[in-house]
CSV table of C-alpha atoms and ligand atoms in Angstrom, one decimal:
chain,number,residue,atom,x,y,z
A,1,MET,CA,-11.3,47.2,-22.8
A,2,LYS,CA,-8.3,48.5,-21.0
A,3,LYS,CA,-9.2,49.8,-17.6
A,4,THR,CA,-7.7,53.2,-16.7
A,5,PRO,CA,-8.4,55.0,-13.6
A,6,PHE,CA,-10.3,58.5,-13.8
A,7,VAL,CA,-7.4,59.9,-11.6
A,8,THR,CA,-3.6,60.2,-11.9
A,9,LEU,CA,-1.1,59.5,-9.3
A,10,ASP,CA,-0.4,63.3,-9.1
A,11,GLN,CA,-4.2,63.9,-8.5
A,12,VAL,CA,-4.5,61.4,-5.7
A,13,LYS,CA,-1.4,62.6,-4.0
A,14,LYS,CA,-3.2,66.0,-3.7
A,15,ILE,CA,-6.1,64.6,-2.1
A,16,THR,CA,-4.0,62.2,0.3
A,17,ALA,CA,-2.0,65.4,1.5
A,18,ASP,CA,-5.5,66.4,2.7
A,19,ILE,CA,-7.5,63.1,3.3
A,20,PRO,CA,-5.8,60.0,4.3
A,21,THR,CA,-6.3,56.6,2.6
A,22,PRO,CA,-8.3,54.5,2.4
A,23,PHE,CA,-11.4,56.4,0.9
A,24,HIS,CA,-13.8,56.0,-1.8
A,25,LEU,CA,-13.6,58.4,-4.6
A,26,TYR,CA,-16.4,59.4,-7.0
A,27,ASP,CA,-16.0,61.1,-10.4
A,28,GLU,CA,-18.6,63.9,-11.0
A,29,ALA,CA,-17.8,64.3,-14.5
A,30,GLY,CA,-18.3,60.4,-15.2
A,31,ILE,CA,-21.6,60.3,-13.0
A,32,ARG,CA,-23.2,63.1,-15.0
A,33,ARG,CA,-22.0,62.1,-18.5
A,34,ASN,CA,-23.5,58.6,-17.9
A,35,ALA,CA,-26.7,59.9,-16.5
A,36,ARG,CA,-27.2,62.0,-19.7
A,37,ALA,CA,-26.5,59.0,-21.8
A,38,LEU,CA,-29.4,56.9,-20.0
A,39,LYS,CA,-31.7,59.8,-20.3
A,40,ALA,CA,-30.8,60.2,-24.1
A,41,ALA,CA,-31.4,56.4,-24.6
A,42,PHE,CA,-34.9,56.7,-23.5
A,43,SER,CA,-35.6,60.1,-24.7
A,44,TRP,CA,-38.3,58.7,-27.0
A,45,ASN,CA,-40.5,58.1,-24.0
A,46,PRO,CA,-41.8,61.4,-22.6
A,47,GLY,CA,-42.4,60.1,-19.3
A,48,PHE,CA,-39.1,58.4,-18.7
A,49,ARG,CA,-37.5,58.8,-15.4
A,50,GLU,CA,-34.6,57.0,-13.5
A,51,TYR,CA,-35.2,56.4,-9.9
A,52,PHE,CA,-31.6,55.8,-8.3
A,53,ALA,CA,-31.3,52.9,-6.1
A,54,VAL,CA,-30.1,54.7,-3.2
A,55,LYS,CA,-28.9,51.5,-1.6
A,56,ALA,CA,-26.1,51.4,-4.1
A,57,THR,CA,-24.5,54.7,-3.2
A,58,PRO,CA,-26.4,56.3,-0.2
A,59,ASN,CA,-24.7,59.9,0.0
A,60,PRO,CA,-26.8,62.9,-0.3
A,61,TYR,CA,-24.0,64.6,-2.4
A,62,ILE,CA,-24.3,62.1,-5.2
A,63,LEU,CA,-28.2,61.9,-4.8
A,64,GLN,CA,-27.9,65.7,-5.3
A,65,ILE,CA,-25.9,65.4,-8.5
A,66,LEU,CA,-28.3,62.8,-9.8
A,67,LYS,CA,-31.3,65.0,-8.8
A,68,GLU,CA,-29.9,67.8,-11.1
A,69,GLU,CA,-29.7,65.4,-13.9
A,70,GLY,CA,-33.4,64.7,-13.6
A,71,CYS,CA,-33.3,61.4,-11.4
A,72,GLY,CA,-35.4,60.6,-8.5
A,73,CYS,CA,-34.7,58.0,-5.5
A,74,ASP,CA,-35.6,54.5,-5.3
A,75,CYS,CA,-35.8,53.7,-1.5
A,76,ALA,CA,-36.3,50.4,0.3
A,77,SER,CA,-36.2,51.6,4.0
A,78,TYR,CA,-36.8,54.3,6.4
A,79,THR,CA,-33.5,55.7,6.5
A,80,GLU,CA,-33.4,55.8,2.6
A,81,LEU,CA,-36.3,57.7,2.6
A,82,LEU,CA,-35.1,60.3,4.9
A,83,MET,CA,-31.9,60.7,2.6
A,84,ALA,CA,-34.2,61.1,-0.3
A,85,GLU,CA,-36.0,63.8,1.7
A,86,ALA,CA,-33.0,65.5,2.7
A,87,VAL,CA,-32.0,66.1,-0.9
A,88,GLY,CA,-35.6,67.4,-1.6
A,89,ASN,CA,-36.9,64.5,-3.2
A,90,THR,CA,-40.6,64.0,-2.1
A,91,GLY,CA,-43.8,63.0,-3.8
A,92,HIS,CA,-43.3,61.2,-7.2
A,93,ASP,CA,-39.6,61.8,-7.0
A,94,VAL,CA,-39.4,58.8,-4.8
A,95,MET,CA,-40.1,55.3,-5.6
A,96,PHE,CA,-40.6,52.9,-2.6
A,97,SER,CA,-39.6,49.4,-3.6
A,98,SER,CA,-39.4,47.6,-0.4
A,99,ASN,CA,-40.0,44.0,0.8
A,100,VAL,CA,-40.9,42.7,4.4
A,101,THR,CA,-41.9,46.3,4.9
A,102,PRO,CA,-41.9,47.6,8.5
A,103,GLU,CA,-45.3,49.6,9.3
A,104,LYS,CA,-43.1,52.9,9.9
A,105,ASP,CA,-41.5,52.7,6.6
A,106,MET,CA,-44.5,52.1,5.0
A,107,ARG,CA,-46.4,55.1,6.7
A,108,LYS,CA,-43.4,57.4,5.8
A,109,ALA,CA,-43.5,56.5,2.2
A,110,TRP,CA,-47.2,57.2,2.0
A,111,GLU,CA,-46.7,60.7,4.0
A,112,MET,CA,-44.0,61.5,1.5
A,113,GLY,CA,-46.5,60.7,-1.4
A,114,ALA,CA,-44.0,58.3,-2.9
A,115,TYR,CA,-44.8,55.7,-5.6
A,116,ILE,CA,-45.2,52.8,-3.4
A,117,ASN,CA,-44.3,49.4,-4.9
A,118,LEU,CA,-46.1,46.6,-3.2
A,119,ASP,CA,-43.9,43.4,-2.9
A,120,ASP,CA,-46.9,41.3,-2.1
A,121,ALA,CA,-50.9,40.9,-2.7
A,122,THR,CA,-51.3,41.0,1.0
A,123,HIS,CA,-49.6,44.3,1.2
A,124,VAL,CA,-52.7,46.0,-0.3
A,125,GLU,CA,-54.6,45.5,3.2
A,126,PHE,CA,-51.4,46.3,4.9
A,127,LEU,CA,-51.3,49.6,2.9
A,128,GLU,CA,-55.0,50.5,3.4
A,129,ALA,CA,-54.4,49.8,7.2
A,130,VAL,CA,-51.3,52.1,7.4
A,131,CYS,CA,-52.9,55.0,5.6
A,132,GLY,CA,-56.4,54.7,7.1
A,133,GLY,CA,-58.1,54.1,3.7
A,134,ASP,CA,-56.8,57.2,2.2
A,135,MET,CA,-55.2,55.4,-0.7
A,136,PRO,CA,-52.5,57.0,-3.0
A,137,GLU,CA,-53.8,57.6,-6.4
A,138,THR,CA,-51.4,55.3,-8.2
A,139,VAL,CA,-49.9,52.1,-6.8
A,140,CYS,CA,-47.2,50.0,-8.4
A,141,LEU,CA,-47.2,46.2,-8.1
A,142,ARG,CA,-44.0,43.9,-8.2
A,143,PHE,CA,-44.2,40.9,-10.7
A,144,ASN,CA,-42.6,37.4,-10.1
A,145,PRO,CA,-43.3,35.3,-13.0
A,146,GLY,CA,-41.9,31.9,-11.3
A,147,GLY,CA,-39.8,29.6,-13.5
A,148,SER,CA,-36.6,30.5,-15.1
A,149,PHE,CA,-35.7,33.8,-17.0
A,150,SER,CA,-33.8,33.1,-20.2
A,151,LEU,CA,-32.2,35.2,-23.0
A,152,GLY,CA,-32.1,32.8,-25.9
A,153,ASN,CA,-30.6,29.5,-24.6
A,154,THR,CA,-29.1,31.2,-21.5
A,155,ILE,CA,-30.7,30.9,-18.1
A,156,MET,CA,-30.2,34.3,-16.5
A,157,ASP,CA,-31.8,33.8,-13.1
A,158,MET,CA,-34.4,31.8,-11.4
A,159,PRO,CA,-37.6,33.8,-10.4
A,160,ARG,CA,-39.4,30.9,-8.8
A,161,ASP,CA,-36.5,31.0,-6.1
A,162,ALA,CA,-36.6,34.7,-5.6
A,163,LYS,CA,-38.4,35.8,-2.5
A,164,TYR,CA,-39.8,39.1,-4.5
A,165,GLY,CA,-43.0,39.9,-6.3
A,166,MET,CA,-46.3,38.2,-6.7
A,167,THR,CA,-48.0,36.0,-9.3
A,168,GLU,CA,-50.0,37.2,-12.3
A,169,ASP,CA,-53.1,36.0,-10.6
A,170,GLN,CA,-52.5,37.7,-7.3
A,171,MET,CA,-51.6,40.8,-9.4
A,172,ALA,CA,-55.1,40.8,-11.0
A,173,GLY,CA,-56.8,40.3,-7.7
A,174,ALA,CA,-54.5,42.9,-6.1
A,175,VAL,CA,-55.7,45.6,-9.0
A,176,ASN,CA,-59.5,44.8,-8.5
A,177,ARG,CA,-59.1,45.4,-4.7
A,178,LEU,CA,-57.1,48.5,-5.1
A,179,MET,CA,-59.6,50.0,-7.7
A,180,LYS,CA,-62.4,49.3,-5.2
A,181,LEU,CA,-60.4,51.3,-2.5
A,182,GLY,CA,-60.3,54.2,-5.2
A,183,VAL,CA,-56.9,53.6,-6.8
A,184,LYS,CA,-56.8,55.1,-10.2
A,185,HIS,CA,-53.5,54.3,-11.9
A,186,PHE,CA,-51.1,51.4,-11.7
A,187,GLY,CA,-47.6,50.6,-12.1
A,188,ILE,CA,-45.7,47.3,-12.7
A,189,HIS,CA,-42.4,46.3,-11.6
A,190,ALA,CA,-39.9,43.4,-11.8
A,191,PHE,CA,-36.3,43.0,-11.3
A,192,LEU,CA,-35.5,39.5,-12.9
A,193,ALA,CA,-31.5,39.5,-13.5
A,194,SER,CA,-28.9,41.3,-11.6
A,195,ASN,CA,-25.7,42.6,-13.1
A,196,THR,CA,-26.0,41.6,-16.6
A,197,THR,CA,-24.2,43.0,-19.4
A,198,ALA,CA,-26.5,41.2,-21.9
A,199,ASN,CA,-28.0,44.4,-23.8
A,200,ASP,CA,-31.1,42.3,-24.5
A,201,TYR,CA,-32.1,42.1,-20.7
A,202,TYR,CA,-34.1,45.2,-20.5
A,203,PRO,CA,-35.8,44.6,-23.9
A,204,GLU,CA,-36.9,41.2,-23.0
A,205,LEU,CA,-38.2,42.2,-19.5
A,206,ALA,CA,-39.7,45.0,-21.0
A,207,SER,CA,-41.7,42.8,-23.6
A,208,GLN,CA,-42.8,40.4,-20.6
A,209,LEU,CA,-44.1,43.5,-18.6
A,210,PHE,CA,-45.5,45.1,-21.6
A,211,ARG,CA,-47.6,41.8,-22.4
A,212,LEU,CA,-48.5,41.5,-18.8
A,213,ALA,CA,-49.9,45.2,-18.7
A,214,VAL,CA,-52.0,44.5,-21.8
A,215,ARG,CA,-53.5,41.2,-20.0
A,216,LEU,CA,-54.0,42.8,-16.8
A,217,ARG,CA,-55.6,46.0,-18.3
A,218,ASN,CA,-58.1,43.6,-20.4
A,219,ALA,CA,-58.9,41.4,-17.2
A,220,THR,CA,-59.6,44.3,-15.1
A,221,GLY,CA,-59.9,47.5,-16.9
A,222,ALA,CA,-57.4,49.3,-14.8
A,223,HIS,CA,-55.3,52.2,-16.1
A,224,PHE,CA,-51.5,51.5,-16.3
A,225,SER,CA,-49.4,54.7,-16.2
A,226,PHE,CA,-45.8,53.2,-15.9
A,227,ILE,CA,-43.6,50.2,-16.0
A,228,ASN,CA,-40.7,50.2,-13.8
A,229,LEU,CA,-37.8,48.0,-15.2
A,230,SER,CA,-35.9,48.3,-12.1
A,231,GLY,CA,-32.1,47.7,-11.9
A,232,GLY,CA,-29.8,45.0,-13.0
A,233,VAL,CA,-28.0,46.4,-16.0
A,234,GLY,CA,-24.5,45.5,-15.4
A,235,VAL,CA,-21.0,47.0,-15.8
A,236,ASP,CA,-17.8,45.6,-17.2
A,237,TYR,CA,-15.9,44.8,-14.1
A,238,ARG,CA,-13.5,42.8,-16.2
A,239,PRO,CA,-11.3,44.4,-18.8
A,240,GLU,CA,-12.3,41.8,-21.3
A,241,GLN,CA,-15.9,42.1,-20.6
A,242,PRO,CA,-18.0,44.3,-22.8
A,243,ALA,CA,-19.8,47.3,-21.2
A,244,SER,CA,-23.6,47.8,-21.5
A,245,ASN,CA,-24.6,49.7,-24.4
A,246,ILE,CA,-27.2,51.8,-23.0
A,247,ALA,CA,-28.2,53.6,-26.4
A,248,TYR,CA,-28.9,49.9,-27.9
A,249,ILE,CA,-30.8,48.9,-24.7
A,250,GLY,CA,-33.0,52.2,-24.9
A,251,GLU,CA,-33.7,51.4,-28.7
A,252,GLY,CA,-34.4,47.8,-28.0
A,253,VAL,CA,-37.0,48.8,-25.3
A,254,ARG,CA,-38.7,51.4,-27.8
A,255,LYS,CA,-39.1,48.5,-30.4
A,256,LYS,CA,-41.1,46.4,-27.9
A,257,TYR,CA,-43.0,49.4,-26.8
A,258,GLU,CA,-44.0,50.0,-30.5
A,259,GLU,CA,-44.6,46.6,-31.0
A,260,ILE,CA,-46.9,45.6,-28.0
A,261,LEU,CA,-48.3,48.8,-26.1
A,262,LYS,CA,-48.8,51.1,-29.2
A,263,PRO,CA,-51.4,48.8,-31.0
A,264,GLN,CA,-53.2,48.6,-27.7
A,265,GLY,CA,-53.6,52.1,-27.3
A,266,MET,CA,-51.3,52.0,-24.2
A,267,ASP,CA,-48.6,54.4,-25.6
A,268,ASP,CA,-49.2,56.9,-22.5
A,269,ILE,CA,-47.2,54.5,-20.4
A,270,ALA,CA,-44.0,55.9,-19.0
A,271,ILE,CA,-40.8,53.9,-18.5
A,272,PHE,CA,-39.0,54.0,-15.3
A,273,THR,CA,-35.6,52.5,-14.2
A,274,GLU,CA,-34.2,52.0,-11.0
A,275,LEU,CA,-30.7,51.4,-11.7
A,276,GLY,CA,-27.9,51.6,-9.1
A,277,ARG,CA,-24.9,49.9,-10.3
A,278,PHE,CA,-24.9,51.2,-13.9
A,279,MET,CA,-25.5,54.7,-12.6
A,280,LEU,CA,-22.4,54.6,-10.2
A,281,ALA,CA,-20.2,51.6,-10.2
A,282,PRO,CA,-17.6,52.6,-12.8
A,283,TYR,CA,-17.4,56.1,-11.3
A,284,GLY,CA,-16.1,55.1,-7.9
A,285,HIS,CA,-12.6,54.0,-7.1
A,286,LEU,CA,-11.6,52.7,-3.6
A,287,VAL,CA,-8.2,54.4,-3.1
A,288,ALA,CA,-5.7,52.4,-0.8
A,289,LYS,CA,-2.1,52.4,0.3
A,290,VAL,CA,0.3,49.1,0.6
A,291,LEU,CA,1.0,48.9,4.3
A,292,HIS,CA,3.0,45.7,4.0
A,293,GLN,CA,4.3,42.8,2.1
A,294,LYS,CA,5.0,39.2,2.9
A,295,HIS,CA,6.7,36.4,1.2
A,296,ILE,CA,5.3,33.1,2.3
A,297,TYR,CA,4.0,30.3,0.0
A,298,ARG,CA,2.5,33.2,-2.0
A,299,GLU,CA,3.4,36.8,-2.6
A,300,TYR,CA,1.0,39.2,-0.5
A,301,VAL,CA,0.4,42.9,-0.5
A,302,GLY,CA,-1.5,44.3,2.3
A,303,LEU,CA,-3.6,47.3,2.2
A,304,ASP,CA,-5.0,50.0,4.5
A,305,ALA,CA,-8.4,49.1,3.2
A,306,CYS,CA,-10.3,45.8,3.8
A,307,ALA,CA,-13.4,44.1,3.0
A,308,ALA,CA,-15.0,46.3,5.5
A,309,ASP,CA,-14.6,48.9,2.9
A,310,LEU,CA,-15.6,46.7,-0.2
A,311,MET,CA,-17.1,43.4,0.6
A,312,ARG,CA,-17.9,42.3,-3.1
A,313,PRO,CA,-14.6,40.3,-3.5
A,314,ALA,CA,-15.2,38.5,0.0
A,315,MET,CA,-18.9,37.8,-0.3
A,316,TYR,CA,-19.2,36.9,-3.9
A,317,GLY,CA,-15.7,36.4,-5.2
A,318,ALA,CA,-16.4,39.3,-7.3
A,319,TYR,CA,-13.8,40.7,-9.6
A,320,HIS,CA,-12.4,44.3,-9.2
A,321,HIS,CA,-9.7,45.6,-11.4
A,322,ILE,CA,-6.5,47.0,-9.6
A,323,THR,CA,-4.2,49.6,-10.9
A,324,VAL,CA,-1.1,50.5,-9.3
A,325,LEU,CA,-0.9,54.3,-9.6
A,326,GLY,CA,2.1,55.6,-11.4
A,327,LYS,CA,2.7,52.3,-13.0
A,328,GLU,CA,-0.3,52.2,-15.3
A,329,ASP,CA,1.9,51.1,-18.1
A,330,ALA,CA,4.6,48.8,-16.4
A,331,ILE,CA,4.6,45.3,-17.4
A,332,LEU,CA,2.3,43.1,-15.1
A,333,ASP,CA,5.1,40.5,-14.2
A,334,HIS,CA,4.3,39.8,-10.6
A,335,VAL,CA,1.8,37.8,-9.2
A,336,TYR,CA,0.2,38.8,-5.7
A,337,ASP,CA,-2.7,38.1,-3.4
A,338,VAL,CA,-4.0,41.8,-2.5
A,339,THR,CA,-5.4,41.4,1.1
A,340,GLY,CA,-7.0,43.7,3.6
A,341,GLY,CA,-6.2,43.2,7.5
A,342,LEU,CA,-9.5,41.4,8.6
A,343,CYS,CA,-9.1,38.4,10.7
A,344,GLU,CA,-10.7,36.5,7.9
A,345,ASN,CA,-8.9,34.8,5.3
A,346,ASN,CA,-11.5,35.6,2.6
A,347,ASP,CA,-10.4,39.2,3.0
A,348,LYS,CA,-8.6,39.4,-0.3
A,349,PHE,CA,-9.3,42.2,-3.0
A,350,ALA,CA,-7.5,39.8,-5.6
A,351,ILE,CA,-6.1,36.5,-5.6
A,352,GLU,CA,-2.9,35.5,-7.8
A,353,ARG,CA,-3.4,38.7,-9.7
A,354,SER,CA,-0.8,39.6,-12.2
A,355,LEU,CA,0.5,43.2,-11.5
A,356,PRO,CA,3.6,45.3,-11.8
A,357,ARG,CA,6.1,45.1,-9.2
A,358,ILE,CA,4.5,46.6,-5.9
A,359,GLU,CA,6.4,48.5,-3.2
A,360,ILE,CA,5.3,49.5,0.4
A,361,GLY,CA,3.6,53.0,0.2
A,362,ASP,CA,2.4,52.5,-3.3
A,363,LEU,CA,-1.1,53.8,-4.1
A,364,LEU,CA,-3.6,51.4,-5.6
A,365,VAL,CA,-7.0,52.1,-7.3
A,366,ILE,CA,-9.6,49.4,-6.9
A,367,HIS,CA,-11.9,50.1,-9.7
A,368,ASP,CA,-15.7,50.1,-10.1
A,369,THR,CA,-16.5,50.6,-6.5
A,370,GLY,CA,-18.9,53.4,-7.0
A,371,ALA,CA,-22.0,51.2,-6.3
A,372,HIS,CA,-22.6,48.5,-3.6
A,373,GLY,CA,-19.2,49.3,-2.3
A,374,TYR,CA,-19.1,51.8,0.6
A,375,SER,CA,-22.7,51.1,1.1
A,376,MET,CA,-22.2,47.2,1.8
A,377,GLY,CA,-19.5,48.2,4.4
A,378,TYR,CA,-19.4,47.1,8.1
A,379,ASN,CA,-17.2,47.3,11.2
A,380,TYR,CA,-15.9,43.8,11.7
A,381,ASN,CA,-12.8,43.5,13.7
A,382,GLY,CA,-13.4,47.2,14.9
A,383,LYS,CA,-12.4,48.5,11.3
A,384,LEU,CA,-13.5,51.9,11.1
A,385,ARG,CA,-15.6,53.0,7.8
A,386,SER,CA,-13.5,55.1,5.4
A,387,ALA,CA,-14.2,58.5,4.1
A,388,GLU,CA,-15.9,59.4,0.7
A,389,VAL,CA,-14.5,62.1,-1.4
A,390,LEU,CA,-15.8,63.6,-4.5
A,391,LEU,CA,-13.7,64.4,-7.4
A,392,LYS,CA,-15.3,67.5,-9.1
A,393,GLU,CA,-15.7,68.4,-12.6
A,394,ASP,CA,-13.3,71.1,-12.2
A,395,GLY,CA,-10.7,68.6,-10.7
A,396,SER,CA,-11.1,70.1,-7.1
A,397,HIS,CA,-12.1,67.6,-4.5
A,398,GLN,CA,-14.6,67.6,-1.7
A,399,LEU,CA,-15.1,65.4,1.4
A,400,ILE,CA,-18.6,64.0,1.2
A,401,ARG,CA,-18.5,61.8,4.2
A,402,ARG,CA,-15.7,61.7,6.9
A,403,ALA,CA,-14.0,58.7,7.9
A,404,GLU,CA,-15.3,57.2,11.1
A,405,LYS,CA,-13.6,57.8,14.5
A,406,PRO,CA,-13.4,55.5,17.4
A,407,SER,CA,-16.2,57.5,19.0
A,408,ASP,CA,-18.5,56.5,16.2
A,409,TYR,CA,-18.0,52.9,16.7
A,410,PHE,CA,-18.6,53.3,20.4
A,411,ALA,CA,-21.5,55.9,20.0
A,412,THR,CA,-24.2,53.3,20.4
A,413,PHE,CA,-22.8,52.3,23.9
A,414,ASP,CA,-25.1,55.0,25.1
A,415,PHE,CA,-24.4,54.6,28.7
A,416,THR,CA,-21.9,55.9,31.4
A,417,ASP,CA,-20.5,52.4,32.7
A,418,PHE,CA,-17.3,52.5,30.4
A,419,LYS,CA,-14.9,55.1,29.1
A,420,PHE,CA,-13.3,54.6,25.7
A,421,GLY,CA,-10.2,56.2,24.4
A,422,GLU,CA,-10.0,58.4,21.1
B,501,LIG,C1,-30.8,46.5,-5.7
B,501,LIG,C2,-32.0,47.1,-6.4
B,501,LIG,C3,-32.0,47.8,-7.4
B,501,LIG,C4,-30.7,48.3,-8.1
B,501,LIG,O1,-30.0,47.3,-8.6
B,501,LIG,P1,-28.7,47.4,-9.6
B,501,LIG,O2,-28.2,46.0,-9.7
B,501,LIG,O3,-27.7,48.3,-8.7
B,501,LIG,O4,-29.0,48.2,-10.7
B,501,LIG,C5,-33.1,48.5,-8.0
B,501,LIG,N1,-34.3,48.0,-7.7
B,501,LIG,C6,-34.6,47.2,-6.5
B,501,LIG,C7,-35.7,47.0,-6.0
B,501,LIG,C8,-33.4,46.6,-5.8
B,501,LIG,O5,-33.5,45.8,-5.0
C-alpha cells in the first residue's frame, strides 16, 4: 500500500519552529486506534491482555497512552521495571520476560508482584532463593520447541539456535518443582518468529502452545491460567508488503482455542500478547533535515539524523520508507543514497533509493520508526540522542523527551579532573 506520512509539511514546520530536527515523532491517534483494533480482535477471550514490550519504545508518555487503552508492560530489565512502575503499572500489570536475569532485576519484579516468566528451568531455584521461598502464586515458563518453526512450507525461524526458553521435559520438571514450592497457577510463553506479517503465525504458535498446555496439564495436574503469545507480529515496512490483519489473526487464535482448549475444559485460559513493533512502529516517524548533498560516484543526501537515531538499516539492512515532505506526489526520478554523518559507511538510511529531486533544507520523514527506533539508539561518534515528540489527537504537539545535551554525554565522567564545554 502507498505509504503516506501521518503529518504534513505544514504540521512539521510548526513543530520545527519549536523543536529542532532530528526528532522521533509519535502519532497518538494512530497508537490508540491500533490498540483498540487489537483489543477488539481478541475480545472473544475475557482475560485477554496486551503487555506492551517496553524495549520497543521506552517512554513513559507512550506507556501511559497504552495504559489508558488497557495495556500492561512487558519488561526485561531493572530500568524497564522502574519505567512501568513510574506510570503506575505494578502487580499483574507487569510481565517480566527476561533472560540471563541479574538477581537485582528478579528481586524487583518479585517485589512489584509482576508475572515472572522464567527463561530456564534452573531459574526455579534462582527465583526461590531471590524471594526467600515466598513464591508468587502464578509463574510463567518460556518454551523452546527446538528444531525449526514453519508455516506451511516456509521456515520462519530456527528455535534450536535460539538462546531462549526451555525444553518440554524441563518445563514439566519445573512445573512439578514449582507446585511443591506452593505455586498454584502457570503461564506458558514462546516467541518463535520475529517481525512476521504472515497472519498464520499467531494461530500456529497458539496451536502449538495450547497442545503443550494440554500435555503439561495431563502430565503434572497443574492449572494453566494464561498463554502468552509474546511479540513477533510484524508491520509492512515496504509499500508492496501486506500489513498484518489483526482481526484475522485474532479469529485464527480463537479457532485454535475452540478446537484444542475447549474440549479439554481449559477454556478459562487467558490469552496474553507482548507486542512491541505492531503496537508502535507505524505510528512513529524519524523527522530529519537535509544538511548536504554530494555528487561523486553516486548521489548522496546527508541528513542531520544518523544511525545513532535509527540503527535498523545499518544493523539489519532493514528497509525504511522515506517521504520528502511537500513532495509527496512528485515523481521519483532521482536516485540517492540517504546517509547520516557517522564515520561508518553503513550509516545509510537508504541505498540507491528512487526519490523526488531533493534540495538542501528539505524535511524528510523516515517511516515506521515508532518501535525499535529511538530505543536502539546509541552515542557513537559523540552523536547526541534526539528528542521524542508526541503529535496529540487534537493536532498539538508535546515534547516527551528532550534531545541530549553535551552535558548528558559527559555526565558519567562523574569526576572533577576535566572540564567540558557546553
Ligand atoms: C522483543 C520482545 C517482544 C516484542 O517483540 P516485537 O517484535 O517488537 O513484537 C516481546 N517479548 C519479548 C520477550 C521480547 O524479547
